[in-house]
């Protein structure tokens, strides 16, 4: 734990210095935001008000004659030491880690195990629940593949909790730290009453007549320390029907800095562009599987099937589409993971236009809680957060359409993944 903490502090210092250096010189993102403020009152309102705690990383991608990508990132107020609640974005690393761990287990003597193998959760403690049936899954059986589908397509909380049981808190955080993601800490499940997050439920993977692999209850004895600042938010919060008139302490909740988000997504979209030590051990099939469910709209999902009224195309696509409910033609795709909770909206995305051969990465977060009260379900998502992120995405996309490229990218692999 001490090594994790000290490495985190060093990484935060270096990241903060790098952020200041990038932000101190003129860059495309500055020009994009300046233009947005001049032409749109909402963009000006948000970008001129520090209470919205906006952070943005925009990454340009250029290819050489052989199609190899290079990356150049620009940021607006991106600060890996400044805390924001990451909400469902933490589901992304658990999906990557779950696939990786299955591959490790396959190599260590369990070749029959796969992401599609059914599993069951058992119960040893009062807060744990037995789980063996998923009516939305193939053959009604839970699997890691089904959990991953649900967390990317509609950001399902229970699916995330199941992967938390499979991996365990200590494994999650020590593995991420070993890969260099030092500004990330995943401490808890979601929406789980009386949760004791240091324990996991026993889990068994099986075939109809054959047990494949099982794991007993895991215990995490580590005392994790959130190294970020500004974990006190707002001026009040609700506990049940009663309001507490003091700032809401988030220091024991999950943390996931914007730079780690961008780097982690890049490691899965462009694995060869990052050092091998920062990658997840995934197969070509795993990458294609992830790209598919990160890039499709809910109506295109096979398991489960989602209705198009409550799960419209922009449901989990905050950039470009998040402020509208119309059907998209699919020429522009957003491979991403979003987060929405406690008034904070976040999107981590690789965005492509197949027709115009445009590609870029964009990651951003905004706090939409102007009254400073938490747990009251009165957040400024619809009138501030969703429009801001959608407009930000469109502003960067329009810039990318006009940006010259010596070599056009071959996006056929990503196009095939969503078709």
Short mmCIF file of C-alpha atoms in Angstrom, two decimals:
data_model
loop_
_atom_site.label_atom_id
_atom_site.label_comp_id
_atom_site.label_asym_id
_atom_site.label_seq_id
_atom_site.Cartn_x
_atom_site.Cartn_y
_atom_site.Cartn_z
CA UNK A 1 0.00 0.00 0.00
CA UNK A 2 2.84 2.42 0.81
CA UNK A 3 4.41 1.81 -2.59
CA UNK A 4 1.05 2.43 -4.25
CA UNK A 5 0.57 5.66 -2.30
CA UNK A 6 4.05 7.09 -2.90
CA UNK A 7 3.96 6.19 -6.60
CA UNK A 8 0.57 7.88 -6.83
CA UNK A 9 1.93 11.09 -5.31
CA UNK A 10 4.89 11.12 -7.73
CA UNK A 11 2.60 10.45 -10.68
CA UNK A 12 0.20 13.18 -9.63
CA UNK A 13 3.07 15.68 -9.35
CA UNK A 14 4.47 14.80 -12.77
CA UNK A 15 1.03 14.82 -14.37
CA UNK A 16 0.23 18.19 -12.84
CA UNK A 17 3.50 19.63 -14.17
CA UNK A 18 2.83 18.21 -17.63
CA UNK A 19 -0.70 19.61 -17.56
CA UNK A 20 0.57 23.09 -16.72
CA UNK A 21 3.11 22.92 -19.53
CA UNK A 22 0.55 21.90 -22.15
CA UNK A 23 -1.99 24.45 -20.99
CA UNK A 24 0.54 27.27 -21.09
CA UNK A 25 0.97 27.30 -24.85
CA UNK A 26 -1.52 27.98 -27.61
CA UNK A 27 -3.12 24.80 -28.88
CA UNK A 28 -6.08 23.69 -31.02
CA UNK A 29 -8.29 22.99 -28.02
CA UNK A 30 -7.88 26.57 -26.82
CA UNK A 31 -8.99 27.82 -30.24
CA UNK A 32 -11.94 25.42 -30.31
CA UNK A 33 -13.16 26.50 -26.88
CA UNK A 34 -12.64 30.19 -27.61
CA UNK A 35 -14.77 29.89 -30.73
CA UNK A 36 -17.40 27.88 -28.84
CA UNK A 37 -17.67 30.54 -26.15
CA UNK A 38 -18.12 33.26 -28.75
CA UNK A 39 -20.86 31.43 -30.64
CA UNK A 40 -22.79 29.62 -27.89
CA UNK A 41 -24.08 31.10 -24.63
CA UNK A 42 -24.19 27.75 -22.81
CA UNK A 43 -20.58 26.97 -23.69
CA UNK A 44 -19.55 30.44 -22.50
CA UNK A 45 -21.55 30.05 -19.29
CA UNK A 46 -19.94 26.73 -18.40
CA UNK A 47 -16.39 27.50 -19.46
CA UNK A 48 -16.38 30.84 -17.64
CA UNK A 49 -17.61 29.38 -14.35
CA UNK A 50 -15.11 27.34 -12.27
CA UNK A 51 -17.96 25.78 -10.26
CA UNK A 52 -18.62 23.40 -13.15
CA UNK A 53 -15.14 21.91 -12.62
CA UNK A 54 -14.72 21.13 -16.32
CA UNK A 55 -11.72 19.06 -17.39
CA UNK A 56 -11.03 18.13 -21.02
CA UNK A 57 -8.39 16.10 -22.90
CA UNK A 58 -8.49 16.24 -26.71
CA UNK A 59 -6.17 13.87 -28.57
CA UNK A 60 -5.34 14.27 -32.24
CA UNK A 61 -4.42 11.13 -34.17
CA UNK A 62 -2.24 11.21 -37.27
CA UNK A 63 -1.12 8.26 -39.37
CA UNK A 64 2.08 7.64 -41.27
CA UNK A 65 2.36 6.04 -44.72
CA UNK A 66 2.04 2.58 -43.12
CA UNK A 67 -1.05 3.51 -41.11
CA UNK A 68 0.79 3.69 -37.79
CA UNK A 69 -0.91 6.23 -35.51
CA UNK A 70 0.77 8.99 -33.52
CA UNK A 71 -0.95 10.98 -30.80
CA UNK A 72 -0.84 14.55 -29.58
CA UNK A 73 -2.96 15.57 -26.61
CA UNK A 74 -4.17 18.99 -25.50
CA UNK A 75 -6.06 19.72 -22.34
CA UNK A 76 -8.27 22.24 -20.63
CA UNK A 77 -7.91 22.27 -16.83
CA UNK A 78 -7.07 18.56 -16.78
CA UNK A 79 -5.62 18.00 -13.33
CA UNK A 80 -4.99 14.50 -11.99
CA UNK A 81 -4.81 15.90 -8.45
CA UNK A 82 -8.30 17.48 -8.53
CA UNK A 83 -11.03 15.03 -7.51
CA UNK A 84 -14.26 14.42 -9.38
CA UNK A 85 -16.60 11.48 -8.86
CA UNK A 86 -15.93 9.06 -11.75
CA UNK A 87 -19.26 7.21 -11.42
CA UNK A 88 -19.69 4.46 -14.03
CA UNK A 89 -16.44 5.15 -15.87
CA UNK A 90 -14.77 2.75 -13.41
CA UNK A 91 -16.69 -0.07 -15.08
CA UNK A 92 -14.33 0.20 -18.04
CA UNK A 93 -11.17 -1.00 -16.24
CA UNK A 94 -13.12 -3.84 -14.61
CA UNK A 95 -14.24 -5.04 -18.04
CA UNK A 96 -10.66 -4.99 -19.32
CA UNK A 97 -9.31 -6.67 -16.18
CA UNK A 98 -11.99 -9.37 -16.25
CA UNK A 99 -11.14 -10.39 -19.81
CA UNK A 100 -7.44 -10.32 -18.98
CA UNK A 101 -7.90 -12.46 -15.87
CA UNK A 102 -9.86 -15.06 -17.82
CA UNK A 103 -6.95 -15.25 -20.27
CA UNK A 104 -4.49 -15.68 -17.40
CA UNK A 105 -6.60 -18.49 -15.94
CA UNK A 106 -6.87 -20.20 -19.32
CA UNK A 107 -3.09 -20.23 -19.56
CA UNK A 108 -2.61 -21.47 -16.01
CA UNK A 109 -4.57 -24.70 -16.34
CA UNK A 110 -8.20 -23.84 -17.11
CA UNK A 111 -8.39 -23.94 -20.93
CA UNK A 112 -12.17 -24.52 -20.91
CA UNK A 113 -12.79 -21.18 -19.22
CA UNK A 114 -13.93 -18.28 -21.41
CA UNK A 115 -15.83 -15.00 -21.17
CA UNK A 116 -18.96 -16.93 -22.18
CA UNK A 117 -18.69 -19.58 -19.45
CA UNK A 118 -21.68 -19.34 -17.06
CA UNK A 119 -20.99 -18.50 -13.44
CA UNK A 120 -22.86 -18.40 -10.15
CA UNK A 121 -22.30 -16.26 -7.07
CA UNK A 122 -22.75 -17.75 -3.61
CA UNK A 123 -23.46 -16.16 -0.23
CA UNK A 124 -21.51 -16.46 3.01
CA UNK A 125 -22.36 -13.15 4.68
CA UNK A 126 -25.63 -11.35 5.25
CA UNK A 127 -24.92 -8.63 2.68
CA UNK A 128 -24.01 -11.12 -0.07
CA UNK A 129 -26.59 -12.42 -2.51
CA UNK A 130 -26.81 -15.65 -4.47
CA UNK A 131 -26.97 -15.11 -8.20
CA UNK A 132 -27.22 -17.73 -10.93
CA UNK A 133 -29.95 -16.62 -13.37
CA UNK A 134 -29.88 -13.71 -15.81
CA UNK A 135 -33.08 -13.65 -17.87
CA UNK A 136 -31.50 -11.27 -20.42
CA UNK A 137 -28.53 -13.54 -21.20
CA UNK A 138 -28.12 -16.46 -23.59
CA UNK A 139 -29.63 -19.57 -21.93
CA UNK A 140 -30.49 -17.28 -18.98
CA UNK A 141 -26.98 -17.80 -17.57
CA UNK A 142 -24.74 -15.02 -16.20
CA UNK A 143 -21.32 -14.68 -17.82
CA UNK A 144 -18.52 -12.13 -17.95
CA UNK A 145 -19.40 -11.53 -21.61
CA UNK A 146 -22.95 -10.63 -20.64
CA UNK A 147 -21.75 -8.29 -17.90
CA UNK A 148 -19.46 -6.48 -20.35
CA UNK A 149 -22.26 -6.09 -22.88
CA UNK A 150 -24.45 -4.44 -20.29
CA UNK A 151 -21.86 -2.11 -18.81
CA UNK A 152 -20.87 -0.60 -22.16
CA UNK A 153 -24.26 -0.50 -23.89
CA UNK A 154 -26.38 0.82 -21.01
CA UNK A 155 -23.92 1.08 -18.06
CA UNK A 156 -25.59 -1.52 -15.85
CA UNK A 157 -24.62 -1.33 -12.16
CA UNK A 158 -25.24 -4.96 -11.24
CA UNK A 159 -23.02 -6.14 -14.08
CA UNK A 160 -20.23 -4.02 -12.62
CA UNK A 161 -20.85 -5.49 -9.16
CA UNK A 162 -20.52 -9.02 -10.55
CA UNK A 163 -17.08 -8.24 -12.01
CA UNK A 164 -16.12 -6.66 -8.67
CA UNK A 165 -16.87 -10.07 -7.06
CA UNK A 166 -14.81 -11.89 -9.70
CA UNK A 167 -11.76 -9.67 -9.35
CA UNK A 168 -11.77 -8.39 -5.77
CA UNK A 169 -10.67 -4.96 -4.65
CA UNK A 170 -7.03 -5.76 -3.93
CA UNK A 171 -6.48 -7.45 -7.31
CA UNK A 172 -8.16 -4.57 -9.14
CA UNK A 173 -6.04 -1.85 -7.64
CA UNK A 174 -2.68 -3.58 -7.43
CA UNK A 175 -3.00 -4.73 -11.04
CA UNK A 176 -3.94 -1.27 -12.32
CA UNK A 177 -1.07 0.27 -10.35
CA UNK A 178 1.37 -2.27 -11.81
CA UNK A 179 0.29 -1.17 -15.29
CA UNK A 180 1.05 2.45 -14.46
CA UNK A 181 -2.50 3.65 -13.83
CA UNK A 182 -1.52 5.35 -10.60
CA UNK A 183 -4.31 7.92 -10.49
CA UNK A 184 -7.04 5.30 -10.21
CA UNK A 185 -8.62 3.66 -7.17
CA UNK A 186 -11.70 1.44 -7.27
CA UNK A 187 -13.01 1.01 -3.75
CA UNK A 188 -16.66 0.02 -3.86
CA UNK A 189 -19.62 -1.58 -5.57
CA UNK A 190 -22.67 0.43 -6.70
CA UNK A 191 -26.14 0.59 -5.14
CA UNK A 192 -25.39 -2.23 -2.74
CA UNK A 193 -27.01 -1.87 0.68
CA UNK A 194 -24.85 -2.64 3.71
CA UNK A 195 -21.94 -3.37 1.41
CA UNK A 196 -18.62 -4.49 2.87
CA UNK A 197 -16.35 -3.87 -0.07
CA UNK A 198 -13.27 -5.58 1.38
CA UNK A 199 -15.03 -8.95 0.87
CA UNK A 200 -16.13 -10.69 -2.32
CA UNK A 201 -18.75 -13.35 -2.85
CA UNK A 202 -17.60 -16.87 -3.78
CA UNK A 203 -17.88 -17.44 -7.52
CA UNK A 204 -17.97 -20.63 -9.60
CA UNK A 205 -17.66 -21.00 -13.37
CA UNK A 206 -19.22 -24.14 -14.79
CA UNK A 207 -20.61 -26.05 -17.75
CA UNK A 208 -23.96 -27.88 -17.45
CA UNK A 209 -22.33 -31.05 -16.15
CA UNK A 210 -18.80 -29.93 -15.36
CA UNK A 211 -17.27 -27.47 -12.92
CA UNK A 212 -14.47 -25.45 -14.50
CA UNK A 213 -13.07 -23.03 -11.90
CA UNK A 214 -14.15 -21.64 -8.57
CA UNK A 215 -12.95 -18.99 -6.16
CA UNK A 216 -13.80 -18.65 -2.51
CA UNK A 217 -14.44 -15.40 -0.67
CA UNK A 218 -11.59 -12.89 -1.03
CA UNK A 219 -10.62 -10.39 1.65
CA UNK A 220 -8.79 -7.12 1.01
CA UNK A 221 -6.87 -5.99 4.10
CA UNK A 222 -5.35 -2.95 2.37
CA UNK A 223 -6.18 0.52 3.68
CA UNK A 224 -6.36 2.49 0.44
CA UNK A 225 -5.76 6.23 0.57
CA UNK A 226 -7.27 8.60 -1.97
CA UNK A 227 -4.34 10.91 -2.90
CA UNK A 228 -6.49 13.52 -4.64
CA UNK A 229 -7.46 16.94 -3.31
CA UNK A 230 -10.85 18.69 -3.30
CA UNK A 231 -12.79 15.63 -2.14
CA UNK A 232 -15.16 17.85 -0.14
CA UNK A 233 -17.95 18.94 -2.50
CA UNK A 234 -20.80 21.41 -2.27
CA UNK A 235 -22.47 22.75 0.84
CA UNK A 236 -24.93 20.04 1.84
CA UNK A 237 -26.26 16.53 1.25
CA UNK A 238 -29.24 14.38 2.07
CA UNK A 239 -29.28 11.31 4.28
CA UNK A 240 -32.71 9.83 3.70
CA UNK A 241 -35.13 12.75 4.00
CA UNK A 242 -32.83 14.85 6.18
CA UNK A 243 -30.35 17.39 4.90
CA UNK A 244 -26.90 17.82 6.41
CA UNK A 245 -25.63 21.38 6.00
CA UNK A 246 -21.96 20.71 5.40
CA UNK A 247 -19.81 19.67 2.40
CA UNK A 248 -20.20 16.15 1.06
CA UNK A 249 -17.04 14.07 1.70
CA UNK A 250 -16.11 11.86 -1.27
CA UNK A 251 -12.65 10.86 -0.08
CA UNK A 252 -13.59 7.19 0.39
CA UNK A 253 -15.29 6.83 -2.97
CA UNK A 254 -13.75 5.60 -6.24
CA UNK A 255 -11.29 7.86 -8.05
CA UNK A 256 -10.19 7.79 -11.69
CA UNK A 257 -8.23 10.72 -13.12
CA UNK A 258 -8.93 11.95 -16.64
CA UNK A 259 -5.40 11.20 -17.87
CA UNK A 260 -5.70 7.56 -16.75
CA UNK A 261 -9.06 7.29 -18.51
CA UNK A 262 -7.65 8.54 -21.80
CA UNK A 263 -4.53 6.39 -21.57
CA UNK A 264 -6.53 3.28 -20.65
CA UNK A 265 -8.96 3.65 -23.54
CA UNK A 266 -6.04 4.22 -25.91
CA UNK A 267 -4.45 0.99 -24.67
CA UNK A 268 -7.49 -0.97 -25.91
CA UNK A 269 -8.27 0.98 -29.08
CA UNK A 270 -4.59 1.20 -30.11
CA UNK A 271 -2.76 -1.37 -27.95
CA UNK A 272 0.52 -1.16 -29.85
CA UNK A 273 0.70 2.60 -29.21
CA UNK A 274 1.35 2.19 -25.48
CA UNK A 275 4.15 0.31 -23.68
CA UNK A 276 3.42 -3.39 -23.28
CA UNK A 277 3.46 -2.97 -19.49
CA UNK A 278 0.42 -0.68 -19.72
CA UNK A 279 -1.64 -3.01 -21.90
CA UNK A 280 -4.19 -5.61 -20.89
CA UNK A 281 -3.47 -9.16 -22.03
CA UNK A 282 -6.27 -9.50 -24.54
CA UNK A 283 -6.76 -11.53 -27.71
CA UNK A 284 -7.81 -10.18 -31.11
CA UNK A 285 -11.25 -11.61 -30.40
CA UNK A 286 -11.34 -9.73 -27.07
CA UNK A 287 -10.50 -6.42 -28.76
CA UNK A 288 -13.17 -6.89 -31.40
CA UNK A 289 -15.69 -7.88 -28.72
CA UNK A 290 -14.93 -4.73 -26.73
CA UNK A 291 -14.98 -2.46 -29.79
CA UNK A 292 -18.36 -3.86 -30.78
CA UNK A 293 -20.13 -3.20 -27.50
CA UNK A 294 -18.33 0.10 -26.92
CA UNK A 295 -19.39 1.34 -30.35
CA UNK A 296 -22.95 0.14 -30.95
CA UNK A 297 -26.21 1.85 -30.04
CA UNK A 298 -28.52 0.10 -27.54
CA UNK A 299 -30.96 -0.90 -30.32
CA UNK A 300 -28.14 -2.85 -31.98
CA UNK A 301 -27.40 -5.03 -28.95
CA UNK A 302 -28.16 -8.73 -29.23
CA UNK A 303 -28.22 -9.59 -25.52
CA UNK A 304 -30.13 -7.96 -23.94
CA UNK A 305 -32.60 -6.38 -26.36
CA UNK A 306 -33.31 -2.76 -25.42
CA UNK A 307 -36.32 -0.65 -26.32
CA UNK A 308 -35.59 2.46 -28.34
CA UNK A 309 -37.75 4.81 -26.25
CA UNK A 310 -35.84 4.67 -22.97
CA UNK A 311 -32.58 3.54 -24.57
CA UNK A 312 -32.26 5.92 -27.53
CA UNK A 313 -29.08 6.20 -29.60
CA UNK A 314 -27.59 8.98 -27.47
CA UNK A 315 -28.37 7.21 -24.17
CA UNK A 316 -24.74 6.43 -23.34
CA UNK A 317 -23.11 8.61 -26.02
CA UNK A 318 -22.78 12.00 -24.32
CA UNK A 319 -20.44 13.50 -26.92
CA UNK A 320 -22.21 14.50 -30.16
CA UNK A 321 -25.52 12.76 -29.41
CA UNK A 322 -26.25 13.15 -25.69
CA UNK A 323 -28.68 16.09 -26.00
CA UNK A 324 -31.02 14.49 -28.53
CA UNK A 325 -33.05 11.30 -28.91
CA UNK A 326 -33.15 10.94 -32.68
CA UNK A 327 -31.92 7.87 -34.51
CA UNK A 328 -28.37 8.13 -35.86
CA UNK A 329 -27.28 6.75 -39.24
CA UNK A 330 -24.16 5.08 -37.80
CA UNK A 331 -21.63 6.78 -40.08
CA UNK A 332 -20.18 8.50 -37.00
CA UNK A 333 -19.43 6.17 -34.11
CA UNK A 334 -18.40 6.80 -30.52
CA UNK A 335 -16.44 3.98 -28.86
CA UNK A 336 -16.72 5.03 -25.25
CA UNK A 337 -17.65 4.69 -21.60
CA UNK A 338 -19.71 7.27 -19.72
CA UNK A 339 -20.31 8.09 -16.07
CA UNK A 340 -23.29 9.82 -14.47
CA UNK A 341 -23.79 10.29 -10.72
CA UNK A 342 -23.73 12.91 -7.95
CA UNK A 343 -24.19 15.64 -10.56
CA UNK A 344 -21.03 14.64 -12.45
CA UNK A 345 -21.08 13.63 -16.13
CA UNK A 346 -18.00 12.12 -17.78
CA UNK A 347 -17.30 10.61 -21.20
CA UNK A 348 -14.16 8.79 -22.42
CA UNK A 349 -14.31 8.33 -26.18
CA UNK A 350 -12.64 7.40 -29.45
CA UNK A 351 -14.74 9.05 -32.18
CA UNK A 352 -14.66 8.11 -35.85
CA UNK A 353 -16.39 9.24 -39.04
CA UNK A 354 -16.22 6.38 -41.51
CA UNK A 355 -17.35 8.45 -44.49
CA UNK A 356 -14.88 11.31 -43.99
CA UNK A 357 -12.09 9.15 -42.50
CA UNK A 358 -11.81 11.22 -39.36
CA UNK A 359 -10.68 9.93 -35.94
CA UNK A 360 -9.84 11.53 -32.61
CA UNK A 361 -10.10 10.94 -28.89
CA UNK A 362 -11.95 13.13 -26.43
CA UNK A 363 -12.34 12.82 -22.65
CA UNK A 364 -14.19 15.31 -20.47
CA UNK A 365 -16.00 15.75 -17.17
CA UNK A 366 -18.38 18.38 -15.79
CA UNK A 367 -20.04 18.87 -12.39
CA UNK A 368 -23.69 19.86 -12.89
CA UNK A 369 -24.85 20.65 -9.37
CA UNK A 370 -25.15 24.40 -9.12
CA UNK A 371 -27.06 24.44 -5.81
CA UNK A 372 -24.25 22.42 -4.15
CA UNK A 373 -26.65 19.87 -2.60
CA UNK A 374 -25.90 16.18 -3.12
CA UNK A 375 -28.16 13.10 -2.93
CA UNK A 376 -31.28 15.17 -3.73
CA UNK A 377 -31.57 13.97 -7.35
CA UNK A 378 -31.77 17.62 -8.40
CA UNK A 379 -28.86 17.92 -10.79
CA UNK A 380 -28.41 20.09 -13.89
CA UNK A 381 -27.93 17.25 -16.34
CA UNK A 382 -30.59 18.07 -18.92
CA UNK A 383 -30.15 21.83 -19.12
CA UNK A 384 -26.37 22.04 -18.61
CA UNK A 385 -24.43 18.76 -18.62
CA UNK A 386 -25.79 16.82 -21.59
CA UNK A 387 -25.97 19.87 -23.89
CA UNK A 388 -22.45 20.94 -22.92
CA UNK A 389 -20.83 17.56 -23.62
CA UNK A 390 -22.78 17.08 -26.86
CA UNK A 391 -21.80 20.55 -28.09
CA UNK A 392 -18.20 20.02 -27.04
CA UNK A 393 -18.11 16.82 -29.06
CA UNK A 394 -19.62 18.55 -32.09
CA UNK A 395 -17.19 21.49 -31.84
CA UNK A 396 -14.16 19.20 -31.79
CA UNK A 397 -15.66 17.02 -34.54
CA UNK A 398 -16.19 20.05 -36.81
CA UNK A 399 -12.58 21.08 -36.20
CA UNK A 400 -11.41 17.57 -37.09
CA UNK A 401 -13.42 17.59 -40.32
CA UNK A 402 -11.42 20.62 -41.47
CA UNK A 403 -8.05 19.51 -40.11
CA UNK A 404 -5.64 18.44 -42.82
CA UNK A 405 -4.20 14.92 -42.78
CA UNK A 406 -1.33 13.74 -44.94
CA UNK A 407 -2.54 10.14 -44.69
CA UNK A 408 -6.14 9.05 -44.19
CA UNK A 409 -6.75 6.37 -41.55
CA UNK A 410 -7.96 2.91 -42.43
CA UNK A 411 -11.00 2.54 -40.17
CA UNK A 412 -12.26 -0.71 -41.68
CA UNK A 413 -11.49 -2.73 -38.55
CA UNK A 414 -13.62 -0.48 -36.37
CA UNK A 415 -16.38 -0.37 -38.97
CA UNK A 416 -16.43 -4.16 -39.13
CA UNK A 417 -16.59 -4.33 -35.33
CA UNK A 418 -19.88 -2.42 -35.12
CA UNK A 419 -21.52 -4.12 -38.11
#
